Amino acid sequence: MGQTTVLYSLNGISKAKTPKAVLFFDPATNRQAWIPASVSTVKFTGPDYRVKVTVPGWFFNKINWSAV
């Protein structure tokens, strides 16, 4: 089993950029990226709608981040 990377913020889900993707925002670096749903796992982690987004380690370096 490969290494995974966990991301903790989810802004929305879209079908416009890819067949299905999640918009992830990284508040630490003020960047965002569309992550295909086919390579990510999204789980709610609490009542405040906090989510955990997990992607395979091999995919993390392929994420195209853009400034917000």
Short mmCIF file of C-alpha atoms in Angstrom, two decimals:
data_model
loop_
_atom_site.label_atom_id
_atom_site.label_comp_id
_atom_site.label_asym_id
_atom_site.label_seq_id
_atom_site.Cartn_x
_atom_site.Cartn_y
_atom_site.Cartn_z
CA MET A 1 0.00 0.00 0.00
CA GLY A 2 1.36 3.43 -0.96
CA GLN A 3 1.89 6.44 1.20
CA THR A 4 -1.00 8.89 1.49
CA THR A 5 -1.10 12.63 2.13
CA VAL A 6 -3.88 14.12 4.22
CA LEU A 7 -5.34 17.56 3.48
CA TYR A 8 -7.81 19.21 5.86
CA SER A 9 -9.91 21.81 4.06
CA LEU A 10 -12.50 21.43 1.32
CA ASN A 11 -14.14 24.37 -0.47
CA GLY A 12 -16.43 22.61 -2.90
CA ILE A 13 -17.02 19.96 -5.52
CA SER A 14 -17.16 20.65 -9.25
CA LYS A 15 -17.78 18.86 -12.50
CA ALA A 16 -16.41 21.76 -14.58
CA LYS A 17 -12.62 21.28 -14.36
CA THR A 18 -12.54 17.48 -14.44
CA PRO A 19 -15.25 14.82 -14.57
CA LYS A 20 -15.46 15.29 -10.80
CA ALA A 21 -13.06 17.19 -8.56
CA VAL A 22 -12.72 18.74 -5.12
CA LEU A 23 -11.41 22.25 -4.52
CA PHE A 24 -8.81 22.19 -1.76
CA PHE A 25 -7.61 25.37 -0.03
CA ASP A 26 -4.38 25.38 2.00
CA PRO A 27 -4.63 28.26 4.51
CA ALA A 28 -0.98 27.83 5.54
CA THR A 29 0.26 28.83 2.06
CA ASN A 30 -2.87 30.65 0.77
CA ARG A 31 -3.02 28.36 -2.28
CA GLN A 32 -5.77 26.25 -3.78
CA ALA A 33 -5.97 23.30 -6.16
CA TRP A 34 -8.52 21.16 -7.93
CA ILE A 35 -8.00 17.51 -7.02
CA PRO A 36 -9.73 14.81 -9.11
CA ALA A 37 -12.20 12.82 -7.04
CA SER A 38 -10.90 9.65 -8.69
CA VAL A 39 -7.63 9.90 -6.70
CA SER A 40 -8.97 11.41 -3.47
CA THR A 41 -10.93 10.20 -0.48
CA VAL A 42 -13.07 12.71 1.42
CA LYS A 43 -14.34 12.02 4.94
CA PHE A 44 -16.19 14.31 7.34
CA THR A 45 -14.35 14.43 10.66
CA GLY A 46 -16.68 16.48 12.86
CA PRO A 47 -19.94 18.33 13.30
CA ASP A 48 -18.40 21.60 12.05
CA TYR A 49 -18.14 20.16 8.51
CA ARG A 50 -14.38 19.75 8.81
CA VAL A 51 -13.20 17.22 6.28
CA LYS A 52 -10.14 15.09 5.71
CA VAL A 53 -9.02 14.74 2.09
CA THR A 54 -6.55 11.94 1.43
CA VAL A 55 -4.56 11.55 -1.79
CA PRO A 56 -1.91 8.97 -2.76
CA GLY A 57 1.65 10.07 -2.10
CA TRP A 58 2.58 9.70 -5.78
CA PHE A 59 -0.18 12.14 -6.74
CA PHE A 60 0.61 14.86 -4.18
CA ASN A 61 3.60 16.17 -6.17
CA LYS A 62 1.41 16.38 -9.30
CA ILE A 63 -1.11 18.78 -7.72
CA ASN A 64 -1.19 22.10 -9.60
CA TRP A 65 -1.42 24.76 -6.85
CA SER A 66 -2.48 28.32 -7.66
CA ALA A 67 -2.46 31.48 -5.55
CA VAL A 68 -5.80 32.60 -4.16
#
